[in-house]
Tab-separated table of C-alpha atoms in Angstrom:
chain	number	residue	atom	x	y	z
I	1	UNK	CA	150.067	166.414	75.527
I	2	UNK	CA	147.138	165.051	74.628
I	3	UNK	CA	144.676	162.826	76.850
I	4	UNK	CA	143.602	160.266	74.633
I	5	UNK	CA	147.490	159.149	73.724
I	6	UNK	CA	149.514	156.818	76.213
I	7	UNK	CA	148.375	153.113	76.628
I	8	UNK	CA	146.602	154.057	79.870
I	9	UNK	CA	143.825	155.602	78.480
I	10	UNK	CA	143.520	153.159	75.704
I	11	UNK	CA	140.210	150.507	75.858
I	12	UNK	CA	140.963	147.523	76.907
I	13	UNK	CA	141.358	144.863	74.719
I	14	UNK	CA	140.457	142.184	77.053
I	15	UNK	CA	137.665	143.814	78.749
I	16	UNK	CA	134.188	142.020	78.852
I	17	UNK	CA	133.040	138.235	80.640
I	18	UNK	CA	133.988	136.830	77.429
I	19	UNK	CA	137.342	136.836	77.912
I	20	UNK	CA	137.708	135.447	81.257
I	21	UNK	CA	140.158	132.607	80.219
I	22	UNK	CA	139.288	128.586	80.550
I	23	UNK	CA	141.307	127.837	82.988
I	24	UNK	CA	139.847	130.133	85.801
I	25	UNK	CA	136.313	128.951	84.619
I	26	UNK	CA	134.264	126.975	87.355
I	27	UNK	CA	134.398	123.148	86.307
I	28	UNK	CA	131.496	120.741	86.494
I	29	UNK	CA	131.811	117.892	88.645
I	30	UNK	CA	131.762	114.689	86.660
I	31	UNK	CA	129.815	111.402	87.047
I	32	UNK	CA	131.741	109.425	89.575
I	33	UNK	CA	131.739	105.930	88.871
I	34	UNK	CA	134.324	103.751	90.700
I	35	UNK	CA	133.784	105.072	93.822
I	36	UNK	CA	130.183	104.464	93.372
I	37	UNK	CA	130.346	101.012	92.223
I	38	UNK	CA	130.262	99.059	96.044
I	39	UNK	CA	127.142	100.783	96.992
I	40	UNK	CA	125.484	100.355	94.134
I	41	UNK	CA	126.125	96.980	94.207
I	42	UNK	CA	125.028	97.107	98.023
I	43	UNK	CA	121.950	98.649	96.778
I	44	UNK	CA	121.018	96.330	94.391
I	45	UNK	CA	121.593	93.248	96.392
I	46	UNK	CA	119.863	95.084	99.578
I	47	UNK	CA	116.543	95.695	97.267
I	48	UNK	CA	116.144	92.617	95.636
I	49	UNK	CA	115.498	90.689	99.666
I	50	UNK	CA	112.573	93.180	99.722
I	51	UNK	CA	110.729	90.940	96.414
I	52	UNK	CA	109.483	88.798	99.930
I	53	UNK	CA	107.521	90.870	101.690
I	54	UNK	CA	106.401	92.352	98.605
I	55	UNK	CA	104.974	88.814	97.102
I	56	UNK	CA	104.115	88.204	100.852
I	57	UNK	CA	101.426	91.176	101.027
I	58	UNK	CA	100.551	90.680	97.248
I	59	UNK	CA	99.193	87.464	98.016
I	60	UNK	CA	96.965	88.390	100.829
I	61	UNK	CA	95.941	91.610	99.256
I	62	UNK	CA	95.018	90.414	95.453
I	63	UNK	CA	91.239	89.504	95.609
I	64	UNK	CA	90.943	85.895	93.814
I	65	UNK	CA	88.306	84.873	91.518
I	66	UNK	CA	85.028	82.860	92.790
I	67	UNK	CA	83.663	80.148	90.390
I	68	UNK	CA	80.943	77.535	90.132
I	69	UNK	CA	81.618	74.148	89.670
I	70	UNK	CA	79.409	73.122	86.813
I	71	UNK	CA	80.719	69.789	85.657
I	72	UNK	CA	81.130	66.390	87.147
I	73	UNK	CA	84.719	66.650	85.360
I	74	UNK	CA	85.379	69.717	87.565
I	75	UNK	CA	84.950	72.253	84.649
I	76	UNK	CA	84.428	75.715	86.037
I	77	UNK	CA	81.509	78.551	84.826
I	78	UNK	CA	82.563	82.239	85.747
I	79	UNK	CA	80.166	84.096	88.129
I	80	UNK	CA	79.252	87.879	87.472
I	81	UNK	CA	81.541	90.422	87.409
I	82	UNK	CA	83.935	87.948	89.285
I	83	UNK	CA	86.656	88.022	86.064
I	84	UNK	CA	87.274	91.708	87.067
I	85	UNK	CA	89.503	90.214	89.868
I	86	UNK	CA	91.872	89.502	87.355
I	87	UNK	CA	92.226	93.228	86.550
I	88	UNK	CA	92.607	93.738	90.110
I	89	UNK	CA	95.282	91.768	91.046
I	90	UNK	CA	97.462	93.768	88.110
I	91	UNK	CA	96.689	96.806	89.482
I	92	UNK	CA	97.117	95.888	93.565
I	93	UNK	CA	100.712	94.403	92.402
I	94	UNK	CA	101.147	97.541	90.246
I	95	UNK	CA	100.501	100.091	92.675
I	96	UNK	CA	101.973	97.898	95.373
I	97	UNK	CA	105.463	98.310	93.186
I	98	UNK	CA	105.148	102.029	92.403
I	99	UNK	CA	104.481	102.656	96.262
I	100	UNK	CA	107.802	100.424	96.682
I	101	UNK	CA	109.289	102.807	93.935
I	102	UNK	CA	108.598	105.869	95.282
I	103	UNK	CA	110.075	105.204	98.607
I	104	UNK	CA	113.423	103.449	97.474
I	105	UNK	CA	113.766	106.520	94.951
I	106	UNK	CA	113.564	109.076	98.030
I	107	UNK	CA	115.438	106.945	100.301
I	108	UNK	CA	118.216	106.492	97.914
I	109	UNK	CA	118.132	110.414	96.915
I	110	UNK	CA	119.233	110.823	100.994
I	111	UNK	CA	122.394	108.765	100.440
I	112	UNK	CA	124.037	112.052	99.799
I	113	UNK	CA	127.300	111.633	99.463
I	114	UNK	CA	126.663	108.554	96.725
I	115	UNK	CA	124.089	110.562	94.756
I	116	UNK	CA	124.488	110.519	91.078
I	117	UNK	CA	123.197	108.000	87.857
I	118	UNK	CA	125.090	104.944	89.664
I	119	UNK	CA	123.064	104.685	92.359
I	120	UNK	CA	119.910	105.552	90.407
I	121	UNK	CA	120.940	102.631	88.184
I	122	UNK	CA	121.397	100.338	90.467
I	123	UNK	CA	118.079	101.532	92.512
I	124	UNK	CA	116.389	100.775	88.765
I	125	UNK	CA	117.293	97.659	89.122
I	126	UNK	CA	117.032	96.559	92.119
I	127	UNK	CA	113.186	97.691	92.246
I	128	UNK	CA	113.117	95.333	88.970
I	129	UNK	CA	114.374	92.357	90.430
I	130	UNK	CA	112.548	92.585	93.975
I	131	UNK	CA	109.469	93.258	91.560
I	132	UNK	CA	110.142	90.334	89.159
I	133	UNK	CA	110.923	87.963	91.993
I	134	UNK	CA	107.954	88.686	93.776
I	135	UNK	CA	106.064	88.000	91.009
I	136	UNK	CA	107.301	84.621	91.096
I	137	UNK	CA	107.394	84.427	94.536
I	138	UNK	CA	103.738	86.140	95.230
I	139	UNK	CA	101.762	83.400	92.535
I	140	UNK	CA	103.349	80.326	94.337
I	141	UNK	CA	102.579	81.605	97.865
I	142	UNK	CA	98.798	82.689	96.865
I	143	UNK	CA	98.290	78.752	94.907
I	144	UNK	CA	99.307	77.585	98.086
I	145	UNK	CA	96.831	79.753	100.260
I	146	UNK	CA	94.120	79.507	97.970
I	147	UNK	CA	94.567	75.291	97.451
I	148	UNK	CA	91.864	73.148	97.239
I	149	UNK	CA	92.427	70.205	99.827
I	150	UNK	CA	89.229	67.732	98.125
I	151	UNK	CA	87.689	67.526	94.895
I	152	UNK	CA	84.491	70.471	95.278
I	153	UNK	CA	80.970	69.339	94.893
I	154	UNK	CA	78.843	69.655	91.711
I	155	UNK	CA	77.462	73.355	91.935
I	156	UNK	CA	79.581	74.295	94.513
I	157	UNK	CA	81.784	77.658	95.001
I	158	UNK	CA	85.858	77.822	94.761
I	159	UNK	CA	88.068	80.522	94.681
I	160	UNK	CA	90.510	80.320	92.647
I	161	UNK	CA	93.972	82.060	93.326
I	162	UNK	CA	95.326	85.198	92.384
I	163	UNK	CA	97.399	85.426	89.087
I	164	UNK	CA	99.304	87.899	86.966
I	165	UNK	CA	98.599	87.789	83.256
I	166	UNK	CA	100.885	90.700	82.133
I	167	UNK	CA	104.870	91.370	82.801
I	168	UNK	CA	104.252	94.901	81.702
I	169	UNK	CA	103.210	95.638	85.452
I	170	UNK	CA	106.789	95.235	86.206
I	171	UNK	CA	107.783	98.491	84.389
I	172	UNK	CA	105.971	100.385	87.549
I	173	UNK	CA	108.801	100.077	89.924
I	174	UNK	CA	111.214	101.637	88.237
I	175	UNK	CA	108.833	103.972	86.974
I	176	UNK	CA	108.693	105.192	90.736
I	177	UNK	CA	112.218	105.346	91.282
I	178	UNK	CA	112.964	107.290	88.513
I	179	UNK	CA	110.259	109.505	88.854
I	180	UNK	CA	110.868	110.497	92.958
I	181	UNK	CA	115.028	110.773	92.173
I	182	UNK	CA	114.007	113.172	89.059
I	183	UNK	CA	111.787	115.622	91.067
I	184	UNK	CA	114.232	115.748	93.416
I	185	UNK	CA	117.160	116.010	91.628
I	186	UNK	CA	115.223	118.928	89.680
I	187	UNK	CA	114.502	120.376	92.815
I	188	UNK	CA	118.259	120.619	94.377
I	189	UNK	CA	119.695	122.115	91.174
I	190	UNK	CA	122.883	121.258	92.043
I	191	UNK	CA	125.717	120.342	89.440
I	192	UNK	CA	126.722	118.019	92.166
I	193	UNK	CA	123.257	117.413	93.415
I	194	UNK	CA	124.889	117.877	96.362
I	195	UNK	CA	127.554	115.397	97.151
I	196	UNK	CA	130.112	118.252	98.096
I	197	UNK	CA	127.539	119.253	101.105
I	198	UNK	CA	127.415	115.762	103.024
């Protein structure tokens, strides 16, 4: 009798990690969305109360703009390098909302067992609104600091209040928050980023 006949000593035909069938295949956790949806609401509602002390230190920390008085109708001539200002108050509430980014994108990324691109959304745009409303909020507050109570003096020195020119500063919020969630999202490498663990 030979060795090579019987069907035990035959190769088998489903030998190899390619034929490991479907259903005994690890699955991927999927996006979860309803469960998701109250704190992501809670988030976005939570962020958007921090637009006040955002406008709040925006309007102490924005440098305003000194002019001279140069016409009995209260016309205004610029004074050196004083128009920079106006730069600078862009990029104090700019950095002011990627700082405010950066944080709410880490302290969202702990929320462990509601991690996932609900909460990131809603942490997107929360930063948005808080940023958006303290824009608002932030110009008012600094017109009212920096008001003028009389009419100045020919020749005299004002400062005039801090302003933003540009709604393109807004995108740095979000920038932040997507930026810190994406490092660390990299950096777990989990297909659940997690969730399972908390």
């Amino acid at each position: 009798m030979s060795e090579s006949s019987g069907p035990a000593h035959r190769p088998s035909a489903v030998a190899g990690p390619w034929s490991v069938p479907v259903l005994f295949r690890e699955r991927r956790p999927r996006v979860v969305v309803k469960a998701d949806l109250l704190p992501a609401v809670s988030v976005l509602g939570t962020l958007s109360l921090l637009s006040f002390p955002l406008a709040f230190a925006w309007s102490r920390l924005a440098p305003p703009e000194r002019v001279r008085i140069v016409g009995a109708d209260g016309s205004q001539g610029p004074l050196e390098l004083e128009s920079w200002h106006r730069f600078d108050d862009l990029a104090v509430f700019g950095f002011l909302t990627l700082g405010l980014g950066i944080v709410v994108g880490i302290v969202v990324w702990l929320l462990r067992e509601r991690r996932g691109p609900v909460v990131l959304l809603a942490a997107v745009l929360g930063v948005a609104l808080a940023s958006a409303l303290a824009m608002l909020l932030g110009v008012g507050w600094a017109n009212s600091h920096y008001a003028i109570g009389s009419p100045p003096a020919l020749g005299s020195v004002i400062e005039l209040a801090p302003r933003l020119e540009s709604w393109w500063v807004l995108l740095t919020g979000p920038l932040g928050v997507t930026i810190a969630y994406s490092l660390l999202a990299t950096w777990n490498g989990r297909d659940d980023l997690g969730r399972r663990l908390g």
